PDB file of C-alpha atoms and ligand atoms in Angstrom:
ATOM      1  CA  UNK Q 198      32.495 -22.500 -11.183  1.00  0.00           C
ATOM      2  CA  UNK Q 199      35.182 -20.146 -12.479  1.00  0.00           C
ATOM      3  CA  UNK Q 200      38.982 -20.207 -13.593  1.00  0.00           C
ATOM      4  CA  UNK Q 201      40.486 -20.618  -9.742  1.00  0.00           C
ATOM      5  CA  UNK Q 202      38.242 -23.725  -9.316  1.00  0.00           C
ATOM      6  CA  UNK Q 203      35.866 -22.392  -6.907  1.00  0.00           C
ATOM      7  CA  UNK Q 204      32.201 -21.319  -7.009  1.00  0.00           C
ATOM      8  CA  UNK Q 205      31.346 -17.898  -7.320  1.00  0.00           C
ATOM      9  CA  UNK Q 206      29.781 -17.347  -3.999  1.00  0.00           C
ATOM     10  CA  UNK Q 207      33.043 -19.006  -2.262  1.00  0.00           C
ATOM     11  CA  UNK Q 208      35.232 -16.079  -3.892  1.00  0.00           C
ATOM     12  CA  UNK Q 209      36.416 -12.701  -1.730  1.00  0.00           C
ATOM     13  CA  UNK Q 210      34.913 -10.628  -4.175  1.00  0.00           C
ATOM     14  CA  UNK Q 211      31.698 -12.242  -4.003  1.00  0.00           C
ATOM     15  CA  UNK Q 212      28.698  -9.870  -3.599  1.00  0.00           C
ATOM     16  CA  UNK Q 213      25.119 -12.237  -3.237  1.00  0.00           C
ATOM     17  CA  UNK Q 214      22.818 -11.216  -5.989  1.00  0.00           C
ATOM     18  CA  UNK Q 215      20.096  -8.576  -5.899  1.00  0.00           C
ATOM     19  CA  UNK Q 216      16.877  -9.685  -6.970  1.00  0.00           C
ATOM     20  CA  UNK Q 217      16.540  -7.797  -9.881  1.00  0.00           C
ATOM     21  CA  UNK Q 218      14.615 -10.093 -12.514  1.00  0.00           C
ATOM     22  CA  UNK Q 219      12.483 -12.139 -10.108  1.00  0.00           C
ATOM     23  CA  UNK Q 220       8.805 -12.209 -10.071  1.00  0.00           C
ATOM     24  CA  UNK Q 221       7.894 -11.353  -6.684  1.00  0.00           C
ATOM     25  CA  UNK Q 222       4.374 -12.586  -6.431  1.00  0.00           C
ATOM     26  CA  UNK Q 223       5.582 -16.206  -7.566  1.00  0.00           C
ATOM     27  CA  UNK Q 224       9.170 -16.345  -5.486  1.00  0.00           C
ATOM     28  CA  UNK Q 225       6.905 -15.055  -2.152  1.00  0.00           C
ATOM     29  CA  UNK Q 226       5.988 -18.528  -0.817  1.00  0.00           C
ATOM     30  CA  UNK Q 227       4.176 -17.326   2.429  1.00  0.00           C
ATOM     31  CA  UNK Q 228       2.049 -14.643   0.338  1.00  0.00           C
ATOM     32  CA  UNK Q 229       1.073 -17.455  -1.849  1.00  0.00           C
ATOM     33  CA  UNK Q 230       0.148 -19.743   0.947  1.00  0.00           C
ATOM     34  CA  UNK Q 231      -2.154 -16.648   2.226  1.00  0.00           C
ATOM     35  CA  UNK Q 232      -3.655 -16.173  -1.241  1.00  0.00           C
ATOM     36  CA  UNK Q 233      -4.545 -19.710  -1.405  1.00  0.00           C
ATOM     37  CA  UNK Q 234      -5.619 -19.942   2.180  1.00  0.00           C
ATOM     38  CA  UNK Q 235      -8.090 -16.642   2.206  1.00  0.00           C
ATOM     39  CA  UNK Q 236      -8.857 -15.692  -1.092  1.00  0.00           C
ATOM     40  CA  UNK Q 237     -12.059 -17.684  -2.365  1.00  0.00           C
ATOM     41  CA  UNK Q 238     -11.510 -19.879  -5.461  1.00  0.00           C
ATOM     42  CA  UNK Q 239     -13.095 -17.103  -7.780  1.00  0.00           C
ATOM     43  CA  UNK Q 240     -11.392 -14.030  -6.254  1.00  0.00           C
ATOM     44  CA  UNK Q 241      -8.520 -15.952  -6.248  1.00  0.00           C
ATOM     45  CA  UNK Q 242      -8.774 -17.000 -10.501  1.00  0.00           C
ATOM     46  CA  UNK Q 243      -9.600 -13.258 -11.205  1.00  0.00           C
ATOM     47  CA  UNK Q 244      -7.070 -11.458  -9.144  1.00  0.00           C
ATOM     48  CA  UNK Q 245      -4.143 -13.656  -9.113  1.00  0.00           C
ATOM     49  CA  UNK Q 246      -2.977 -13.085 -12.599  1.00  0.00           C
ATOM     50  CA  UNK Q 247      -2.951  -9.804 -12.108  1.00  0.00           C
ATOM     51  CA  UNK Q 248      -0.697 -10.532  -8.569  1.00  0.00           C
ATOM     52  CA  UNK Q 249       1.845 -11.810 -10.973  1.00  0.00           C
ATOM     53  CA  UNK Q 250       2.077  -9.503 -13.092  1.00  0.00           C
ATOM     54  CA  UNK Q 251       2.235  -6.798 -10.674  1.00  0.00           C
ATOM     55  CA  UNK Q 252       5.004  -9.198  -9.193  1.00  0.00           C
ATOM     56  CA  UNK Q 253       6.928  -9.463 -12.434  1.00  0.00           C
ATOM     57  CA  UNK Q 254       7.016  -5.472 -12.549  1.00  0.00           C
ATOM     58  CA  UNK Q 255       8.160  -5.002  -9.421  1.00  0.00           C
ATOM     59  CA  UNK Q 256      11.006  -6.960 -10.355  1.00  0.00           C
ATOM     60  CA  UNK Q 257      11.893  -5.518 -13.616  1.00  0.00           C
ATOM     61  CA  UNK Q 258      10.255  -2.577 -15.013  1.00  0.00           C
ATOM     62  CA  UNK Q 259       8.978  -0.800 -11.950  1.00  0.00           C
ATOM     63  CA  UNK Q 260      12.742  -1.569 -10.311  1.00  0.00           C
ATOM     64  CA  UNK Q 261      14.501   0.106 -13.320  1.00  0.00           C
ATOM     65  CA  UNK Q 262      11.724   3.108 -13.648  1.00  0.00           C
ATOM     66  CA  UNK Q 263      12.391   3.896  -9.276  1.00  0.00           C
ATOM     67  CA  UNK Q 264      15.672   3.778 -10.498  1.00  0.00           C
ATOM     68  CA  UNK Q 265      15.464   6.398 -12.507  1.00  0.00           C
ATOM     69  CA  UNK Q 266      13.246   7.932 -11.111  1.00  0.00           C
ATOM     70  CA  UNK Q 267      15.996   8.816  -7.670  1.00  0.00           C
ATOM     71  CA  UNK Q 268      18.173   9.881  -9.717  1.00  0.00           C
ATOM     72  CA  UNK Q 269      16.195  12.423 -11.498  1.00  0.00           C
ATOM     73  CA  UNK Q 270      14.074  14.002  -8.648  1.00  0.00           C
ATOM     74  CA  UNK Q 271      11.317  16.598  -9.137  1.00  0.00           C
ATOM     75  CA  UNK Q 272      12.260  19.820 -10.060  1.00  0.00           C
ATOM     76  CA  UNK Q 273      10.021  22.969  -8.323  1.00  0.00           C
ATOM     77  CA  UNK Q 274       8.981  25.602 -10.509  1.00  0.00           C
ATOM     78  CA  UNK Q 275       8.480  29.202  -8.525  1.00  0.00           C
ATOM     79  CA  UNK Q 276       7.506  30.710 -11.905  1.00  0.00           C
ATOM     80  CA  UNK Q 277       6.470  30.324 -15.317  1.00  0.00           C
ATOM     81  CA  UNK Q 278       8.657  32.009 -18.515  1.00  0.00           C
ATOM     82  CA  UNK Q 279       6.663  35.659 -17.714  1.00  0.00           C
ATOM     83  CA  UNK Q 280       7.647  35.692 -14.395  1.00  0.00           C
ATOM     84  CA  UNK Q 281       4.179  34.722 -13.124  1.00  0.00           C
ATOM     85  CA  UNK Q 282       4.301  32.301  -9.567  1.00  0.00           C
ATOM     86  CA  UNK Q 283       3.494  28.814 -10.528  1.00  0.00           C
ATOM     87  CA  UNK Q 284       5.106  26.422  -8.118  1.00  0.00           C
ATOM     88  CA  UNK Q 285       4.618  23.652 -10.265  1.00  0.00           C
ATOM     89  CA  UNK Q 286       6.620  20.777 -10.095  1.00  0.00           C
ATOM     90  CA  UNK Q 287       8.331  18.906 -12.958  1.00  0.00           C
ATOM     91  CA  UNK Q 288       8.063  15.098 -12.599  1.00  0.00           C
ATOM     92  CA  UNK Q 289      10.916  12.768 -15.105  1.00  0.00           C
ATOM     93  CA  UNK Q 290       8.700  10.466 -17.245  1.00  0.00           C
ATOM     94  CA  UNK Q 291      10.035   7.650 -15.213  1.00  0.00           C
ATOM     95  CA  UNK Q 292       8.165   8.972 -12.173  1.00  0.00           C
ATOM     96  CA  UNK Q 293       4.773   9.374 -14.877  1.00  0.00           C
ATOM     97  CA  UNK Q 294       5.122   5.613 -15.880  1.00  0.00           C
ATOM     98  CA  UNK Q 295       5.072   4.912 -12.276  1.00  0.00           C
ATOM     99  CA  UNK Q 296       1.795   6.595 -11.513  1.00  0.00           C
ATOM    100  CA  UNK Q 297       0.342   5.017 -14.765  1.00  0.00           C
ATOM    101  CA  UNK Q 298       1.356   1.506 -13.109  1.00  0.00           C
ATOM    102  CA  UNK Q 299      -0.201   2.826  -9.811  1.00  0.00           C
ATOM    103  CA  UNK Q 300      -3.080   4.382 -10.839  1.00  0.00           C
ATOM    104  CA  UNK Q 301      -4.079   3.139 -14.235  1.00  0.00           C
ATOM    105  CA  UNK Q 302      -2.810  -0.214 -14.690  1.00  0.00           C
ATOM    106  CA  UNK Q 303      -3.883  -1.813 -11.110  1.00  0.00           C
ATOM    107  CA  UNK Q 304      -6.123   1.271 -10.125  1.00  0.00           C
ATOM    108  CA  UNK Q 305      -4.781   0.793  -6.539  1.00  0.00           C
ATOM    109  CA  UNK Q 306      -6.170   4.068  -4.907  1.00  0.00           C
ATOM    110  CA  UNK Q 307      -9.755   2.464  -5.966  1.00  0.00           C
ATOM    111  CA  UNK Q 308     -10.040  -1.282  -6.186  1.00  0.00           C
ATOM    112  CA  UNK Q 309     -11.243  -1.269  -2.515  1.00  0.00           C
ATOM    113  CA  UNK Q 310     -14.120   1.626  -3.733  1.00  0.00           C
ATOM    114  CA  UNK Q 311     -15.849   0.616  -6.882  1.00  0.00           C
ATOM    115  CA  UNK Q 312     -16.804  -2.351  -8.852  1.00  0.00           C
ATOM    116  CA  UNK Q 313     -15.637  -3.687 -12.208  1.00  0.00           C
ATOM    117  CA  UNK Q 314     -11.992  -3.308 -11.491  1.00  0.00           C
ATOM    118  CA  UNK Q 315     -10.329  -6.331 -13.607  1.00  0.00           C
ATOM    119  CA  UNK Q 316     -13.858  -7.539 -14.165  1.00  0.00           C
ATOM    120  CA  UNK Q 317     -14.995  -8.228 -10.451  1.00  0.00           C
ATOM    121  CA  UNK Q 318     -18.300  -7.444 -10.115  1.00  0.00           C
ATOM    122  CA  UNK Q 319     -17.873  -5.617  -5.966  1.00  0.00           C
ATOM    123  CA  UNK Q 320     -15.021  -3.261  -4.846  1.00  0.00           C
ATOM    124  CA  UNK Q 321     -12.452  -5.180  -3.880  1.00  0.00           C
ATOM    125  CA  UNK Q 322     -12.246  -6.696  -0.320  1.00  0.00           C
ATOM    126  CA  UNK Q 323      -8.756  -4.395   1.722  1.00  0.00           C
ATOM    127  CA  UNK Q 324      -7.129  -7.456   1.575  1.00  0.00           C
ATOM    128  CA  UNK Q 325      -6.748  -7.683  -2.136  1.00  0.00           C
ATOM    129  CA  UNK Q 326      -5.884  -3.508  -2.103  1.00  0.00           C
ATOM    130  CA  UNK Q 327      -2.952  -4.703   0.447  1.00  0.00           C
ATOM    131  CA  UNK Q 328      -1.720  -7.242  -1.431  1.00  0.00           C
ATOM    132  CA  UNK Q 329      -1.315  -4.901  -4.436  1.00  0.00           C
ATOM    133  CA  UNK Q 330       0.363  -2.222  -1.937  1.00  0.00           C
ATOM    134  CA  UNK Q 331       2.368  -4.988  -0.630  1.00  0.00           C
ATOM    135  CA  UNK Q 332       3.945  -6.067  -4.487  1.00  0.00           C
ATOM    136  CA  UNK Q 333       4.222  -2.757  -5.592  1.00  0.00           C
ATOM    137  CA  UNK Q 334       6.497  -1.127  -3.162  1.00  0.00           C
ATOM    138  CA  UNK Q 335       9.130  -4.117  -3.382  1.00  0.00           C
ATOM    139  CA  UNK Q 336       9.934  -1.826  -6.713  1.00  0.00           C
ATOM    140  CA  UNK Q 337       8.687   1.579  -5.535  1.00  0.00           C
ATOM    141  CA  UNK Q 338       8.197   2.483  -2.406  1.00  0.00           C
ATOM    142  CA  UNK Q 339       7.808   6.539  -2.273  1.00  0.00           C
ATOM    143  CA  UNK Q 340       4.893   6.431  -4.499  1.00  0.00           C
ATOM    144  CA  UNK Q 341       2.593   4.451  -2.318  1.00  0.00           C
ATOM    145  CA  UNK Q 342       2.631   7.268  -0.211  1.00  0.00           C
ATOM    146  CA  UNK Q 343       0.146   9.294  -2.541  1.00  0.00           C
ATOM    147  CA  UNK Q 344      -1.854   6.217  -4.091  1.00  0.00           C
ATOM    148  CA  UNK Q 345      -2.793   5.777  -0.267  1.00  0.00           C
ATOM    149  CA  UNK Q 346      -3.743   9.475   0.715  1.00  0.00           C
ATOM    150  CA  UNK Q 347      -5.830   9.223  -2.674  1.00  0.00           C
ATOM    151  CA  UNK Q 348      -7.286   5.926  -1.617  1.00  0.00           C
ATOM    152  CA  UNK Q 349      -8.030   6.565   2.220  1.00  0.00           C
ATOM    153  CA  UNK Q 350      -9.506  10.538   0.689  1.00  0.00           C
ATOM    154  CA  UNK Q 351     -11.657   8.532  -0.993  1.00  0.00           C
ATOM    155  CA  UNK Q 352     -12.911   6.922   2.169  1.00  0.00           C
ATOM    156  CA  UNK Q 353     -12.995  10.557   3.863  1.00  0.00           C
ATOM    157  CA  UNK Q 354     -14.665  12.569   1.417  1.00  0.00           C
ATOM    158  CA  UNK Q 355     -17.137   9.652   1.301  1.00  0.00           C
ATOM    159  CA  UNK Q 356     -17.626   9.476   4.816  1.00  0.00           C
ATOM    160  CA  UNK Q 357     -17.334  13.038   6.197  1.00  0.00           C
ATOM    161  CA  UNK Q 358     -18.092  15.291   3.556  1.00  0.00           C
ATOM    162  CA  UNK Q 359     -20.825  17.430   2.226  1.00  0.00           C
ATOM    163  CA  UNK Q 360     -22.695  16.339  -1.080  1.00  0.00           C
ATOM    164  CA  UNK Q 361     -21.671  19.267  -3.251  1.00  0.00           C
ATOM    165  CA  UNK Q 362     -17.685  18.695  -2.076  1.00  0.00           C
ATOM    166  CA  UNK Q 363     -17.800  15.023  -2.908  1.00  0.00           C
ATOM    167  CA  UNK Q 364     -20.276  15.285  -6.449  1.00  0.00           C
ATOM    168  CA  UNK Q 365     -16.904  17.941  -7.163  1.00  0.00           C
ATOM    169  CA  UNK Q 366     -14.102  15.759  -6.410  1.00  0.00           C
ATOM    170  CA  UNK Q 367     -14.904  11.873  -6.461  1.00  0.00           C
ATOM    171  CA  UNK Q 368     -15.573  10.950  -9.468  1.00  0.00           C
ATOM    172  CA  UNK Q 369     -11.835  11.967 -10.435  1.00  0.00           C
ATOM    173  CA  UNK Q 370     -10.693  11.125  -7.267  1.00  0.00           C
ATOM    174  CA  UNK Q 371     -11.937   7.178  -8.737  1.00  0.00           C
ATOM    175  CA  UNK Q 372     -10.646   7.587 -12.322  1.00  0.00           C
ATOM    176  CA  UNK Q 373      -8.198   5.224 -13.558  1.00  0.00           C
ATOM    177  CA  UNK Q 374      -7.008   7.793 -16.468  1.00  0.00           C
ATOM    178  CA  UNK Q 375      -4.087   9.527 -15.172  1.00  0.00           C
ATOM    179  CA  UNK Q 376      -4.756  12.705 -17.122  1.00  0.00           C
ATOM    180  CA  UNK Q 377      -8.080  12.881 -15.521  1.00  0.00           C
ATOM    181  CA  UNK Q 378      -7.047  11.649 -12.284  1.00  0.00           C
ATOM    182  CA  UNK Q 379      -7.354  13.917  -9.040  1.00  0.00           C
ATOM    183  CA  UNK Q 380      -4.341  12.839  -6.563  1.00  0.00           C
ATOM    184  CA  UNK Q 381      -5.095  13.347  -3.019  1.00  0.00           C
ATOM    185  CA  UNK Q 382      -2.587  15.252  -0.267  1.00  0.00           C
ATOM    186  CA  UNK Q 383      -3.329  15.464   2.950  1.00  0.00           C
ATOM    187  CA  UNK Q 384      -1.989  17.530   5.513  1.00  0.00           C
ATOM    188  CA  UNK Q 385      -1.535  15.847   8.982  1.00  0.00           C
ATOM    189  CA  UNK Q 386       1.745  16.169  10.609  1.00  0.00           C
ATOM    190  CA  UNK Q 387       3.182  19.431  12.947  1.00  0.00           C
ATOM    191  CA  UNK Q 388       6.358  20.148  14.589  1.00  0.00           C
ATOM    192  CA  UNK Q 389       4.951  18.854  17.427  1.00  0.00           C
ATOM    193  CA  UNK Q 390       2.289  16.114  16.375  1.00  0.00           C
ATOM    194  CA  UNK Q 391       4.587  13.794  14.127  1.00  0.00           C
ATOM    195  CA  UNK Q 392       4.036   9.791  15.782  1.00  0.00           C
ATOM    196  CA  UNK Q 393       1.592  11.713  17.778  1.00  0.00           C
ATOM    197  CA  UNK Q 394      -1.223  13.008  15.220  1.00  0.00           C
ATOM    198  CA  UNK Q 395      -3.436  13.465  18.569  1.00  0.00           C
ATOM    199  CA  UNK Q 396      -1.313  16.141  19.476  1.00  0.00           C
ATOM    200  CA  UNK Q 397      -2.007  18.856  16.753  1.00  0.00           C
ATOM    201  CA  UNK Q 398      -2.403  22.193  17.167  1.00  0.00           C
ATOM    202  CA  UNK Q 399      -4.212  23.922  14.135  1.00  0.00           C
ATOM    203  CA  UNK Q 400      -7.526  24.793  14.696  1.00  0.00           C
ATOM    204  CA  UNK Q 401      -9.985  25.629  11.888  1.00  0.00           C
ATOM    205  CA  UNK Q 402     -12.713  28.701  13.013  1.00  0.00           C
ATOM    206  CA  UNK Q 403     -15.989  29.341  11.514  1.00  0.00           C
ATOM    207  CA  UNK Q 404     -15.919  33.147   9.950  1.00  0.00           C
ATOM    208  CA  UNK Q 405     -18.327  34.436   8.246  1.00  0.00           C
ATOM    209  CA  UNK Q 406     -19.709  31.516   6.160  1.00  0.00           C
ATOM    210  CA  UNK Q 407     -16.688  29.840   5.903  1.00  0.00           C
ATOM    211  CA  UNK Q 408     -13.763  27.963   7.504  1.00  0.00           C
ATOM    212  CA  UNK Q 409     -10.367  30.221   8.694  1.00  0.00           C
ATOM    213  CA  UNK Q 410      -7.860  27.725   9.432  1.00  0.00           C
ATOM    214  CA  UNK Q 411      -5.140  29.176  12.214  1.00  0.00           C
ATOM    215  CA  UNK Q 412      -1.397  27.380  12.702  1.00  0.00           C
ATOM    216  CA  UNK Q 413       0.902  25.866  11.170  1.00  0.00           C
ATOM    217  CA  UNK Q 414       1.267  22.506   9.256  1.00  0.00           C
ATOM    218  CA  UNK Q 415       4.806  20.779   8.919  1.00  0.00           C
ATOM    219  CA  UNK Q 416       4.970  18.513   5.946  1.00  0.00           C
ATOM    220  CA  UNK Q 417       3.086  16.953   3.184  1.00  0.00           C
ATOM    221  CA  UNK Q 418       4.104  14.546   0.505  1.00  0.00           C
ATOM    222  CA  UNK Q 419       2.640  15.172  -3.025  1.00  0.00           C
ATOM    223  CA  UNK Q 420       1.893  18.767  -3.088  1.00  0.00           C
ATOM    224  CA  UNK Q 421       1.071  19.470  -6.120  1.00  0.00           C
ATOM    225  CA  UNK Q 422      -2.206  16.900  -6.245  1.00  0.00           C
ATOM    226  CA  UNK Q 423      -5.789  18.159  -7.202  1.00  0.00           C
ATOM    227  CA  UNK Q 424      -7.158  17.640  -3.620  1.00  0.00           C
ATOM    228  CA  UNK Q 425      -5.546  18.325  -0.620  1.00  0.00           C
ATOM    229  CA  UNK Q 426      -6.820  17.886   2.632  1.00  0.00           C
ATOM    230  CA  UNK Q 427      -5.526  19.143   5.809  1.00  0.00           C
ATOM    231  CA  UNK Q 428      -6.178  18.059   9.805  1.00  0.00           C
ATOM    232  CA  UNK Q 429      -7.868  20.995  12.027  1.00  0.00           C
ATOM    233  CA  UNK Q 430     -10.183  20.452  14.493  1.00  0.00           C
ATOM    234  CA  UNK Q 431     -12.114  23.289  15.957  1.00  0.00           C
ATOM    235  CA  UNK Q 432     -10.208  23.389  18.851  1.00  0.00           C
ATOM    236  CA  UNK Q 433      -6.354  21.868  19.657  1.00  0.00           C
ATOM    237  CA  UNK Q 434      -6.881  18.698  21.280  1.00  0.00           C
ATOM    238  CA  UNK Q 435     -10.546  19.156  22.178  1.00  0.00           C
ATOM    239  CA  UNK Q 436     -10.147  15.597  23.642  1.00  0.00           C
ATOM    240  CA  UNK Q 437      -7.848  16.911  26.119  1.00  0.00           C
ATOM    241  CA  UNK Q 438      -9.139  20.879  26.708  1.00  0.00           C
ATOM    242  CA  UNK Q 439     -12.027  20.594  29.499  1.00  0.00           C
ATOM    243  CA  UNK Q 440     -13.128  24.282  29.471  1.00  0.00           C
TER     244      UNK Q 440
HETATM  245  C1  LIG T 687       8.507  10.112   3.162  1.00  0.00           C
HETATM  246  C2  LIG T 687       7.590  10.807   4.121  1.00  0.00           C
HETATM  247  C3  LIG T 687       6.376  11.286   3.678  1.00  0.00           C
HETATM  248  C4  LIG T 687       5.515  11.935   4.561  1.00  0.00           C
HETATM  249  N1  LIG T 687       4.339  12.436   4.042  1.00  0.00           N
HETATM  250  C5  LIG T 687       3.515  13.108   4.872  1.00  0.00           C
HETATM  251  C6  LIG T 687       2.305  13.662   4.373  1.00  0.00           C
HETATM  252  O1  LIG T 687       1.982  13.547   3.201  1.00  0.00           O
HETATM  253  N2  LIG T 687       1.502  14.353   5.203  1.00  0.00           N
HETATM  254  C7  LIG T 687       1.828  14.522   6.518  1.00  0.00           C
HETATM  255  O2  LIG T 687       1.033  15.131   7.219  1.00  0.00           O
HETATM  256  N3  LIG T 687       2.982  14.025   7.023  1.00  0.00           N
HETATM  257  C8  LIG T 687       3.834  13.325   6.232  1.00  0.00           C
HETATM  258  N4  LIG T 687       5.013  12.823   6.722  1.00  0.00           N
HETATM  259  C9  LIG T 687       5.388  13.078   8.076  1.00  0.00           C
HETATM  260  C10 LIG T 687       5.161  11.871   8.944  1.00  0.00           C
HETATM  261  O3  LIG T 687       3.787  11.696   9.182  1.00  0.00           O
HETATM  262  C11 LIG T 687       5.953  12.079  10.241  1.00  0.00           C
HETATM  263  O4  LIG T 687       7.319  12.131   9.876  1.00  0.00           O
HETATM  264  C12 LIG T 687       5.714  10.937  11.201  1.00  0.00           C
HETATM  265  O5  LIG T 687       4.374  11.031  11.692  1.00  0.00           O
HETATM  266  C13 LIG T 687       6.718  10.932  12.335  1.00  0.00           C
HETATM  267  O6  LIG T 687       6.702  12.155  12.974  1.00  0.00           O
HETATM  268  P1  LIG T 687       8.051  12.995  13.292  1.00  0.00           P
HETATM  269  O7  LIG T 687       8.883  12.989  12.026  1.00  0.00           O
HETATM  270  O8  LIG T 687       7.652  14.297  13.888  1.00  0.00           O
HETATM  271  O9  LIG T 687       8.827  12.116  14.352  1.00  0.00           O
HETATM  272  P2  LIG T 687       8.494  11.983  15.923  1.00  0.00           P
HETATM  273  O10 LIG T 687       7.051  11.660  16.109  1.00  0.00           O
HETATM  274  O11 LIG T 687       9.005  13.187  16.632  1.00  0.00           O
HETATM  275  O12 LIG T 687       9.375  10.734  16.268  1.00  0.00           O
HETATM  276  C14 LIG T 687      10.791  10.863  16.407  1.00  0.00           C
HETATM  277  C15 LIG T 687      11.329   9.556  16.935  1.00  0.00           C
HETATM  278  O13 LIG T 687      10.708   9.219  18.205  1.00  0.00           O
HETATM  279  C16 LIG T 687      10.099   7.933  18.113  1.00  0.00           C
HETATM  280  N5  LIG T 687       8.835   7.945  18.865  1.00  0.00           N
HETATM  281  C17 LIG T 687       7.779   8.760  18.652  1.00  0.00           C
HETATM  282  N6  LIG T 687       6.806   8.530  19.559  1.00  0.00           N
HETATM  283  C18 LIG T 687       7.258   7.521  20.343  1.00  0.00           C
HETATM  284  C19 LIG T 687       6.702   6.822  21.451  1.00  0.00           C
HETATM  285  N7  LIG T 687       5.498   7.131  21.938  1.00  0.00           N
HETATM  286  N8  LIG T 687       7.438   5.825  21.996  1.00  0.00           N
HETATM  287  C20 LIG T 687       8.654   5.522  21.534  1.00  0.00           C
HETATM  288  N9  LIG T 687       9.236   6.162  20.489  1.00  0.00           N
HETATM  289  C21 LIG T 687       8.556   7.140  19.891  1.00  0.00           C
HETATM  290  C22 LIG T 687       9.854   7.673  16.639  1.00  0.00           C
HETATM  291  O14 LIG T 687       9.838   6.279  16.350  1.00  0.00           O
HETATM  292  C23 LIG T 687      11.066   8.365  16.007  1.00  0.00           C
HETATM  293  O15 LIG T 687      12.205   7.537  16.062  1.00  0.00           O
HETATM  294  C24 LIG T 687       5.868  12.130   5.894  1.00  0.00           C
HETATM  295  C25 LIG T 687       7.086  11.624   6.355  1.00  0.00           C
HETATM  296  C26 LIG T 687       7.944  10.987   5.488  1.00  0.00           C
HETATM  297  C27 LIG T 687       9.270  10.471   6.000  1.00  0.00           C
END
């Protein structure tokens, strides 16, 4: 009630409240109806705490930080103070705390790939990992983008590559210390393979011992992280070629 007599929300100037402050684990009824429903009784006592807090952030510190964080993008660095190139890019701390959130403090890129991860004795089940995804980006959304390439590299360097690429990169690839963390990029998408990844057209070619890759590639979040992986079959759309 104000000074004209009426409620606040019945005024012109009314504008409905954001949701800045709420926890959004513990306001999400249907997400807590899931939890209860699928999780088992001990998943559900170890991770569920941590649900809430994540919940809490997303509402209040990890709001404020993506805040921030917009309005003080990265800055690309062609070259250092000697002239030398670089390209390195400058991230605010806002954007650091973020990834320390991310990547440290809920080790999202590997609770679905090793045990131990608050104190559960397996990787976590996807579910769980989505969950996490799911709280975090109500306060950050651009972020996710390279927790997940790190996450599903994981998967890919376990599945698909050599032994001496994977002993080089995984175990950083699973750290939960951000300095010693290796981020994962991966190149996909082409002017013309966007929605349709089937589509590409750059073609990796064996030469002399090694891999030539031929084409062009179109964009790529995260750029600057410690492994990057890019999309090249040996031929374009070998599915589709017949000769
Ligand atoms: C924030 C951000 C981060 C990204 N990061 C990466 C990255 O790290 N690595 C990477 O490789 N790429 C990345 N991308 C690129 C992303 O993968 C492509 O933008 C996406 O695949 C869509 O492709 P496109 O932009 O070429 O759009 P198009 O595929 O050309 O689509 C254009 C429009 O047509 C619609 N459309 C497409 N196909 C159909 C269909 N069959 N039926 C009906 N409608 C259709 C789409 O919905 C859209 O509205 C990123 C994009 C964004 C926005």
């Amino acid at each position: 009630m104000n000074d004209s007599g009426m409620n606040t929300s019945q005024r012109a100037d009314w504008v409905a409240p954001d949701c800045a402050g709420l926890n959004f684990y513990d306001c999400d009824q249907g997400l807590n109806l899931g939890v209860a429903r699928y999780l088992s009784a001990d998943l559900r006592a170890v991770v569920e705490p941590h649900m809430r807090e994540l919940g809490q952030l997303a509402g209040s510190r990890l709001d404020e930080l993506a805040r921030v964080a917009d309005r003080h993008r990265p800055v690309l660095h062609h070259r250092d103070a000697y002239g030398r190139d670089v390209d390195s890019i400058e991230y605010h701390p806002s954007f650091t705390e973020m990834e320390r959130i991310a990547y440290g403090q809920f080790s999202i890129h590997r609770m679905s790939h090793v045990a131990g991860v608050f104190g559960w004795p397996e990787p976590m089940p996807p579910l769980i990992k989505y969950i996490f995804q799911y709280l975090f980006v109500q306060g950050e959304f651009g972020l996710m983008c390279p927790v997940s390439m790190t996450d599903t590299g994981i998967t890919l360097l376990r599945n698909t590559s050599t032994r001496d690429v994977a002993d080089k990169y995984l175990a950083q690839m699973l750290s939960d210390d951000i300095e010693q963390l290796y981020r994962c990029a991966q190149f996909l998408t082409e002017q013309g393979a966007g929605s349709d990844v089937g589509n590409i057209e750059v073609v990796a070619k064996p030469d002399g011992g090694q891999w030539r890759i031929f084409g062009d590639k179109w964009f790529c979040s995260s750029t600057d992280a410690e492994v990057i992986l890019l999309l090249a079959p040996r031929k374009a759309r070998p599915w589709a070629a017949k000769d």
